[in-house]
């Protein structure tokens, strides 16, 4: 497992009985996590001092219960990045802190490339990876179907002082965007994707990741440059293991470009127990 242990402004204090206890800067949040199936004693003192707790509804969704004064939005830092945090609907904060391992990995490849690097970031959410790539010196195209998420990513770019770097912000369906890039002949050295488990396209098309990921990765190989550096797939879908994504990249990218593929879980260290909470999965093809 690859562990995001480089944070100072984020800390997974404890996790038990379906919940995480987290420190985001100076704000303490309790959020549900279905993977936390153990019921270890909640000994950490901050369980009783949280600013807010997300409560699920029996009919779906849920709401934030504000326990102490909590800002509507605040900022945390990861190394050279500054990112905005908000308590938004469906328990999210705008940052998946375990993704820092992928930000670091990608940034290092860009810095060591010895040439200009073009990055395509698909399903790019609030742009943590985009900001990391811009900081490392890459040219980035950031694509997400949500205008609100793209605007949030722009805020993060401004907070990290990279808004003036070579970046294109695209609000669009990722599949249709890649199809158009193929027709235009545009190519990228690095492709990053973090597709959702389920979704609907602008025409009501249903996206189910297990059914679509192979065809989408195959499509994306058409916009890799002649000398590509990396393709990364991240997933939070339970049925899509690191080994499955590794196999897909091995079947589609290696025959065309050579290189090697690795797959692993990504996780966060838990302060209270000294163990690691698995938080998702990534597979990486590297030349």
GROMACS .gro file of N, CA and C in nm, residues 4 35 58 64 74 130 141 151 173 176 183 195 221 230 246 259 268 277:
model
   54
    4UNK      N    1  -0.014   0.808   0.223
    4UNK     CA    2   0.003   0.954   0.218
    4UNK      C    3   0.041   1.004   0.357
   35UNK      N    4  -1.596   0.165   0.501
   35UNK     CA    5  -1.490   0.066   0.516
   35UNK      C    6  -1.452   0.043   0.662
   58UNK      N    7  -3.161   0.800   0.691
   58UNK     CA    8  -3.208   0.665   0.658
   58UNK      C    9  -3.274   0.660   0.520
   64UNK      N   10  -2.477   1.794   0.774
   64UNK     CA   11  -2.375   1.825   0.872
   64UNK      C   12  -2.440   1.876   0.999
   74UNK      N   13  -1.226   2.704   0.452
   74UNK     CA   14  -1.096   2.739   0.506
   74UNK      C   15  -0.989   2.674   0.420
  130UNK      N   16  -0.422   1.868  -1.060
  130UNK     CA   17  -0.395   1.976  -1.155
  130UNK      C   18  -0.297   2.077  -1.096
  141UNK      N   19  -0.447   2.034  -1.902
  141UNK     CA   20  -0.587   2.048  -1.941
  141UNK      C   21  -0.670   1.977  -1.835
  151UNK      N   22  -1.478   2.553  -1.101
  151UNK     CA   23  -1.457   2.683  -1.035
  151UNK      C   24  -1.378   2.666  -0.905
  173UNK      N   25  -1.825   1.661  -2.064
  173UNK     CA   26  -1.825   1.516  -2.047
  173UNK      C   27  -1.688   1.464  -2.092
  176UNK      N   28  -1.669   1.253  -2.427
  176UNK     CA   29  -1.687   1.335  -2.548
  176UNK      C   30  -1.568   1.427  -2.571
  183UNK      N   31  -1.001   1.366  -3.269
  183UNK     CA   32  -1.026   1.426  -3.401
  183UNK      C   33  -0.936   1.547  -3.426
  195UNK      N   34  -1.229   0.837  -1.245
  195UNK     CA   35  -1.370   0.830  -1.286
  195UNK      C   36  -1.462   0.788  -1.172
  221UNK      N   37  -0.581   0.596  -2.488
  221UNK     CA   38  -0.451   0.564  -2.547
  221UNK      C   39  -0.432   0.636  -2.681
  230UNK      N   40   0.330   0.869  -1.853
  230UNK     CA   41   0.252   0.800  -1.751
  230UNK      C   42   0.103   0.804  -1.784
  246UNK      N   43  -0.466  -0.257  -1.305
  246UNK     CA   44  -0.331  -0.288  -1.354
  246UNK      C   45  -0.337  -0.374  -1.480
  259UNK      N   46   0.700  -0.019  -2.140
  259UNK     CA   47   0.689   0.029  -2.004
  259UNK      C   48   0.636  -0.077  -1.908
  268UNK      N   49  -0.418   0.616   0.437
  268UNK     CA   50  -0.381   0.722   0.529
  268UNK      C   51  -0.340   0.662   0.663
  277UNK      N   52  -0.543   0.320   0.717
  277UNK     CA   53  -0.677   0.302   0.663
  277UNK      C   54  -0.669   0.299   0.510
   0.00000   0.00000   0.00000
